[in-house]
PDB file of C-alpha atoms and ligand atoms in Angstrom:
ATOM      1  CA  MET A  14     107.986   5.839 139.640  1.00 91.00           C
ATOM      2  CA  ALA A  15     110.776   4.646 140.688  1.00 95.00           C
ATOM      3  CA  ALA A  16     113.256   5.629 137.541  1.00 96.00           C
ATOM      4  CA  LEU A  17     111.919   9.071 137.729  1.00 95.00           C
ATOM      5  CA  ILE A  18     112.907   8.881 141.861  1.00 96.00           C
ATOM      6  CA  ASP A  19     116.081   7.765 140.828  1.00 95.00           C
ATOM      7  CA  SER A  20     116.200  10.596 137.604  1.00 94.00           C
ATOM      8  CA  LEU A  21     115.635  13.198 140.392  1.00 94.00           C
ATOM      9  CA  GLN A  22     118.008  12.264 143.085  1.00 92.00           C
ATOM     10  CA  LYS A  23     120.476  12.638 140.705  1.00 88.00           C
ATOM     11  CA  LEU A  24     119.895  16.379 140.750  1.00 87.00           C
ATOM     12  CA  PRO A  25     122.135  18.204 143.472  1.00 75.00           C
ATOM     13  CA  GLY A  26     120.748  19.268 147.093  1.00 82.00           C
ATOM     14  CA  ILE A  27     117.501  16.440 146.643  1.00 90.00           C
ATOM     15  CA  GLY A  28     118.020  12.990 148.396  1.00 92.00           C
ATOM     16  CA  HIS A  29     115.363  10.042 148.791  1.00 94.00           C
ATOM     17  CA  LYS A  30     112.393  11.560 150.645  1.00 95.00           C
ATOM     18  CA  SER A  31     112.681  15.201 148.730  1.00 95.00           C
ATOM     19  CA  ALA A  32     113.033  13.211 145.597  1.00 95.00           C
ATOM     20  CA  THR A  33     109.792  10.720 146.496  1.00 96.00           C
ATOM     21  CA  ARG A  34     107.821  13.797 147.463  1.00 96.00           C
ATOM     22  CA  LEU A  35     108.202  15.521 143.914  1.00 96.00           C
ATOM     23  CA  ALA A  36     107.810  12.215 142.095  1.00 97.00           C
ATOM     24  CA  TYR A  37     103.956  12.247 143.933  1.00 97.00           C
ATOM     25  CA  HIS A  38     103.981  15.041 143.138  1.00 96.00           C
ATOM     26  CA  ILE A  39     104.490  14.896 139.401  1.00 96.00           C
ATOM     27  CA  VAL A  40     102.256  12.485 138.856  1.00 95.00           C
ATOM     28  CA  GLY A  41      99.194  14.402 139.893  1.00 96.00           C
ATOM     29  CA  LEU A  42      99.524  17.321 137.482  1.00 96.00           C
ATOM     30  CA  SER A  43      98.435  17.663 134.472  1.00 97.00           C
ATOM     31  CA  ASP A  44      99.814  16.239 131.174  1.00 96.00           C
ATOM     32  CA  ASN A  45      99.977  19.136 129.881  1.00 96.00           C
ATOM     33  CA  ASP A  46     101.766  20.003 132.939  1.00 96.00           C
ATOM     34  CA  VAL A  47     104.460  17.090 132.603  1.00 96.00           C
ATOM     35  CA  ASN A  48     105.360  17.487 128.650  1.00 96.00           C
ATOM     36  CA  LEU A  49     105.457  21.067 129.854  1.00 95.00           C
ATOM     37  CA  LEU A  50     107.542  21.080 132.297  1.00 94.00           C
ATOM     38  CA  ALA A  51     109.510  18.026 130.408  1.00 93.00           C
ATOM     39  CA  ASP A  52     109.897  20.166 126.987  1.00 92.00           C
ATOM     40  CA  THR A  53     111.765  22.905 129.799  1.00 90.00           C
ATOM     41  CA  ILE A  54     113.291  20.778 131.443  1.00 88.00           C
ATOM     42  CA  ARG A  55     115.011  19.568 127.258  1.00 87.00           C
ATOM     43  CA  ASP A  56     115.543  22.621 126.186  1.00 86.00           C
ATOM     44  CA  ILE A  57     117.543  24.254 129.273  1.00 83.00           C
ATOM     45  CA  LYS A  58     119.817  21.815 128.633  1.00 80.00           C
ATOM     46  CA  GLN A  59     120.431  22.412 125.694  1.00 86.00           C
ATOM     47  CA  ASN A  60     120.965  25.977 126.735  1.00 91.00           C
ATOM     48  CA  THR A  61     123.491  25.966 129.399  1.00 93.00           C
ATOM     49  CA  ARG A  62     125.675  23.691 131.490  1.00 93.00           C
ATOM     50  CA  PRO A  63     127.406  24.155 134.320  1.00 95.00           C
ATOM     51  CA  CYS A  64     131.215  25.979 134.970  1.00 97.00           C
ATOM     52  CA  SER A  65     133.890  23.164 134.592  1.00 96.00           C
ATOM     53  CA  ILE A  66     135.458  24.652 137.212  1.00 97.00           C
ATOM     54  CA  CYS A  67     133.003  26.213 139.929  1.00 98.00           C
ATOM     55  CA  PHE A  68     129.873  24.648 138.531  1.00 97.00           C
ATOM     56  CA  ARG A  69     127.801  28.103 138.205  1.00 97.00           C
ATOM     57  CA  THR A  70     124.867  27.779 135.430  1.00 95.00           C
ATOM     58  CA  ILE A  71     126.502  29.167 131.960  1.00 95.00           C
ATOM     59  CA  ASP A  72     125.613  29.527 128.655  1.00 93.00           C
ATOM     60  CA  ALA A  73     126.149  25.440 126.868  1.00 91.00           C
ATOM     61  CA  ASN A  74     129.124  26.850 124.429  1.00 92.00           C
ATOM     62  CA  MET A  75     131.439  27.755 126.959  1.00 94.00           C
ATOM     63  CA  GLU A  76     133.170  25.305 129.184  1.00 96.00           C
ATOM     64  CA  VAL A  77     134.800  27.623 131.686  1.00 97.00           C
ATOM     65  CA  CYS A  78     132.690  30.463 133.108  1.00 97.00           C
ATOM     66  CA  ASP A  79     134.735  34.343 132.822  1.00 97.00           C
ATOM     67  CA  ILE A  80     135.141  34.027 136.451  1.00 98.00           C
ATOM     68  CA  CYS A  81     137.139  31.239 136.866  1.00 97.00           C
ATOM     69  CA  SER A  82     138.694  31.774 133.515  1.00 97.00           C
ATOM     70  CA  SER A  83     139.655  35.615 134.835  1.00 97.00           C
ATOM     71  CA  THR A  84     143.097  36.055 135.844  1.00 95.00           C
ATOM     72  CA  GLU A  85     141.793  39.726 137.514  1.00 96.00           C
ATOM     73  CA  ARG A  86     140.207  37.722 140.129  1.00 97.00           C
ATOM     74  CA  ASP A  87     141.972  36.426 143.589  1.00 96.00           C
ATOM     75  CA  SER A  88     142.280  33.018 143.260  1.00 94.00           C
ATOM     76  CA  SER A  89     143.549  32.322 146.336  1.00 96.00           C
ATOM     77  CA  MET A  90     139.804  32.480 147.799  1.00 97.00           C
ATOM     78  CA  ILE A  91     136.827  30.835 146.965  1.00 98.00           C
ATOM     79  CA  CYS A  92     133.864  32.723 148.261  1.00 97.00           C
ATOM     80  CA  VAL A  93     131.093  29.694 148.657  1.00 97.00           C
ATOM     81  CA  VAL A  94     127.525  29.718 147.111  1.00 96.00           C
ATOM     82  CA  LYS A  95     124.428  27.547 146.895  1.00 95.00           C
ATOM     83  CA  ASP A  96     123.748  28.450 143.948  1.00 94.00           C
ATOM     84  CA  THR A  97     124.200  30.833 140.547  1.00 94.00           C
ATOM     85  CA  ARG A  98     121.385  32.901 141.509  1.00 90.00           C
ATOM     86  CA  ASP A  99     123.261  33.631 145.511  1.00 91.00           C
ATOM     87  CA  LEU A 100     126.564  34.151 142.943  1.00 94.00           C
ATOM     88  CA  ASP A 101     125.666  36.755 140.606  1.00 92.00           C
ATOM     89  CA  ALA A 102     124.004  38.903 143.501  1.00 90.00           C
ATOM     90  CA  LEU A 103     127.080  38.978 145.200  1.00 92.00           C
ATOM     91  CA  GLU A 104     128.155  40.031 142.056  1.00 94.00           C
ATOM     92  CA  ARG A 105     125.904  42.643 140.812  1.00 91.00           C
ATOM     93  CA  VAL A 106     127.536  44.073 144.496  1.00 91.00           C
ATOM     94  CA  GLY A 107     130.952  44.052 142.537  1.00 93.00           C
ATOM     95  CA  PHE A 108     133.315  43.935 146.395  1.00 94.00           C
ATOM     96  CA  TYR A 109     133.833  40.596 146.278  1.00 96.00           C
ATOM     97  CA  LYS A 110     137.008  40.102 143.847  1.00 96.00           C
ATOM     98  CA  GLY A 111     138.259  36.030 144.155  1.00 97.00           C
ATOM     99  CA  LYS A 112     136.746  33.040 142.718  1.00 97.00           C
ATOM    100  CA  TYR A 113     133.205  31.129 143.917  1.00 98.00           C
ATOM    101  CA  HIS A 114     132.206  27.691 144.473  1.00 98.00           C
ATOM    102  CA  VAL A 115     128.980  26.768 143.527  1.00 98.00           C
ATOM    103  CA  THR A 116     127.689  23.631 146.209  1.00 97.00           C
ATOM    104  CA  GLY A 117     123.733  23.751 143.864  1.00 95.00           C
ATOM    105  CA  GLY A 118     122.454  22.631 147.202  1.00 94.00           C
ATOM    106  CA  LEU A 119     122.907  22.445 151.897  1.00 95.00           C
ATOM    107  CA  ILE A 120     122.570  19.584 154.028  1.00 95.00           C
ATOM    108  CA  SER A 121     120.167  18.785 155.240  1.00 92.00           C
ATOM    109  CA  PRO A 122     119.086  15.447 156.928  1.00 87.00           C
ATOM    110  CA  LEU A 123     115.432  16.327 157.386  1.00 87.00           C
ATOM    111  CA  SER A 124     114.502  16.557 153.247  1.00 86.00           C
ATOM    112  CA  GLY A 125     116.729  13.469 153.413  1.00 89.00           C
ATOM    113  CA  VAL A 126     120.066  15.767 151.468  1.00 92.00           C
ATOM    114  CA  THR A 127     123.507  14.439 152.300  1.00 93.00           C
ATOM    115  CA  GLN A 128     127.194  16.384 152.322  1.00 92.00           C
ATOM    116  CA  GLU A 129     127.536  13.250 148.959  1.00 92.00           C
ATOM    117  CA  ASP A 130     124.312  15.305 147.540  1.00 93.00           C
ATOM    118  CA  ILE A 131     126.216  18.645 147.887  1.00 95.00           C
ATOM    119  CA  ARG A 132     129.225  19.531 145.631  1.00 96.00           C
ATOM    120  CA  LEU A 133     131.923  19.173 148.671  1.00 95.00           C
ATOM    121  CA  LYS A 134     134.174  16.746 146.083  1.00 94.00           C
ATOM    122  CA  GLU A 135     134.229  18.682 143.325  1.00 96.00           C
ATOM    123  CA  LEU A 136     135.707  22.043 146.488  1.00 96.00           C
ATOM    124  CA  ILE A 137     138.266  19.650 148.466  1.00 94.00           C
ATOM    125  CA  GLY A 138     139.927  18.579 145.104  1.00 94.00           C
ATOM    126  CA  ARG A 139     139.822  22.695 144.330  1.00 95.00           C
ATOM    127  CA  VAL A 140     141.597  23.776 148.203  1.00 94.00           C
ATOM    128  CA  ALA A 141     144.288  20.503 146.985  1.00 88.00           C
ATOM    129  CA  GLU A 142     145.037  21.849 143.426  1.00 90.00           C
ATOM    130  CA  GLU A 143     144.940  25.544 143.736  1.00 89.00           C
ATOM    131  CA  ASP A 144     146.786  27.969 146.207  1.00 89.00           C
ATOM    132  CA  VAL A 145     143.447  28.213 149.073  1.00 95.00           C
ATOM    133  CA  LYS A 146     143.973  30.012 151.473  1.00 96.00           C
ATOM    134  CA  GLU A 147     140.541  31.057 152.715  1.00 97.00           C
ATOM    135  CA  ILE A 148     136.937  29.689 152.307  1.00 97.00           C
ATOM    136  CA  ILE A 149     134.417  32.287 152.518  1.00 97.00           C
ATOM    137  CA  ILE A 150     131.264  30.913 152.363  1.00 96.00           C
ATOM    138  CA  ALA A 151     127.631  32.696 152.527  1.00 94.00           C
ATOM    139  CA  PHE A 152     125.579  30.309 152.566  1.00 92.00           C
ATOM    140  CA  GLU A 153     122.278  31.770 154.108  1.00 84.00           C
ATOM    141  CA  PRO A 154     121.766  32.214 158.213  1.00 83.00           C
ATOM    142  CA  THR A 155     120.083  29.179 158.615  1.00 87.00           C
ATOM    143  CA  VAL A 156     120.475  25.643 160.728  1.00 90.00           C
ATOM    144  CA  GLU A 157     121.049  24.034 157.388  1.00 93.00           C
ATOM    145  CA  GLY A 158     123.077  26.488 156.158  1.00 93.00           C
ATOM    146  CA  ASP A 159     125.281  26.608 159.718  1.00 92.00           C
ATOM    147  CA  ALA A 160     125.717  22.529 159.666  1.00 94.00           C
ATOM    148  CA  THR A 161     126.407  22.615 155.724  1.00 96.00           C
ATOM    149  CA  ALA A 162     129.663  25.820 157.239  1.00 96.00           C
ATOM    150  CA  LEU A 163     130.219  23.994 159.851  1.00 96.00           C
ATOM    151  CA  PHE A 164     130.964  20.193 157.543  1.00 96.00           C
ATOM    152  CA  ILE A 165     132.671  22.466 155.354  1.00 97.00           C
ATOM    153  CA  SER A 166     135.108  24.062 157.798  1.00 97.00           C
ATOM    154  CA  ARG A 167     135.873  20.849 160.004  1.00 96.00           C
ATOM    155  CA  LEU A 168     137.167  19.597 155.819  1.00 93.00           C
ATOM    156  CA  LEU A 169     138.966  21.793 155.440  1.00 95.00           C
ATOM    157  CA  THR A 170     139.888  23.656 158.906  1.00 94.00           C
ATOM    158  CA  PRO A 171     142.840  20.879 159.003  1.00 92.00           C
ATOM    159  CA  ALA A 172     144.106  21.109 155.175  1.00 89.00           C
ATOM    160  CA  GLY A 173     145.435  24.748 156.327  1.00 92.00           C
ATOM    161  CA  VAL A 174     142.872  26.367 155.093  1.00 96.00           C
ATOM    162  CA  LYS A 175     140.827  29.770 156.788  1.00 97.00           C
ATOM    163  CA  VAL A 176     136.831  28.640 157.203  1.00 97.00           C
ATOM    164  CA  THR A 177     135.194  32.500 157.093  1.00 97.00           C
ATOM    165  CA  LYS A 178     131.202  32.986 156.415  1.00 94.00           C
ATOM    166  CA  LEU A 179     129.344  35.796 156.058  1.00 90.00           C
ATOM    167  CA  ALA A 180     128.382  38.437 158.908  1.00 86.00           C
ATOM    168  CA  ARG A 181     125.321  38.436 160.886  1.00 73.00           C
ATOM    169  CA  GLY A 182     123.669  41.510 159.488  1.00 62.00           C
ATOM    170  CA  LEU A 183     121.457  39.676 156.652  1.00 61.00           C
ATOM    171  CA  PRO A 184     117.896  39.106 158.864  1.00 59.00           C
ATOM    172  CA  ILE A 185     116.764  35.582 159.375  1.00 53.00           C
ATOM    173  CA  GLY A 186     115.769  32.768 156.361  1.00 53.00           C
ATOM    174  CA  THR A 187     116.493  35.842 153.515  1.00 60.00           C
ATOM    175  CA  ASP A 188     119.490  35.623 151.056  1.00 66.00           C
ATOM    176  CA  PHE A 189     121.085  38.046 149.292  1.00 71.00           C
ATOM    177  CA  HIS A 190     118.792  38.908 146.311  1.00 71.00           C
ATOM    178  CA  SER A 191     116.865  41.300 148.648  1.00 73.00           C
ATOM    179  CA  THR A 192     119.394  42.394 150.443  1.00 79.00           C
ATOM    180  CA  ASP A 193     120.215  46.095 149.569  1.00 83.00           C
ATOM    181  CA  SER A 194     124.914  46.423 148.643  1.00 86.00           C
ATOM    182  CA  LEU A 195     126.066  47.936 151.650  1.00 86.00           C
ATOM    183  CA  THR A 196     124.781  45.186 153.924  1.00 85.00           C
ATOM    184  CA  ILE A 197     126.299  42.386 151.504  1.00 86.00           C
ATOM    185  CA  VAL A 198     129.648  44.458 151.283  1.00 89.00           C
ATOM    186  CA  LYS A 199     129.539  44.756 155.011  1.00 88.00           C
ATOM    187  CA  ALA A 200     128.607  40.643 156.108  1.00 88.00           C
ATOM    188  CA  ILE A 201     131.931  40.476 153.880  1.00 91.00           C
ATOM    189  CA  GLU A 202     134.183  42.645 155.747  1.00 92.00           C
ATOM    190  CA  ASN A 203     133.410  41.545 158.638  1.00 91.00           C
ATOM    191  CA  ARG A 204     133.324  37.789 158.158  1.00 93.00           C
ATOM    192  CA  THR A 205     133.982  35.868 160.993  1.00 93.00           C
ATOM    193  CA  LEU A 206     135.996  32.540 161.376  1.00 94.00           C
ATOM    194  CA  VAL A 207     132.805  29.376 161.101  1.00 92.00           C
TER     195      VAL A 207
HETATM  196 ZN1   ZN B 323     133.125  29.094 136.801  1.00 65.78          ZN
END
């Protein structure tokens, strides 16, 4: 049990509490379901990998995603999203022309997820190396989203980076997948300082 909890805790966004809850749930599954889960994890590992710059999920045969390697995209802006699904939803709108960073989760003290569990060190590293002028935070407007946005702002504002977040046009708790393009464009255009 301790080994499974340790393994689960290595996932971004999963703290000790969540890992323990998941481990007990997995132990309670049928043999078939556990085998299916293990096989699926093994397969996905062989077919995909995170982009080595932004951590977006990409095909295993690529090293860096098409956005990170593009010279057409504005590298002075990084839009910070929770996961690849949110990134893909923003890309479908086609309005944002900067780069991205996928944190893999939000800080959530109640679930035991700290700043160490999400990819913030990597974001700080990118801000230090690339000529980043603005960080646009595109988390959902929840307690966790706001707390993580504030944490990022406190980290990066002293480094001279403008930290903004999407305007509140999005219904509380909903994410980008169920939001229409015009609402997303307005939320980007009317972004505010964190
Ligand atoms: Zn990338």
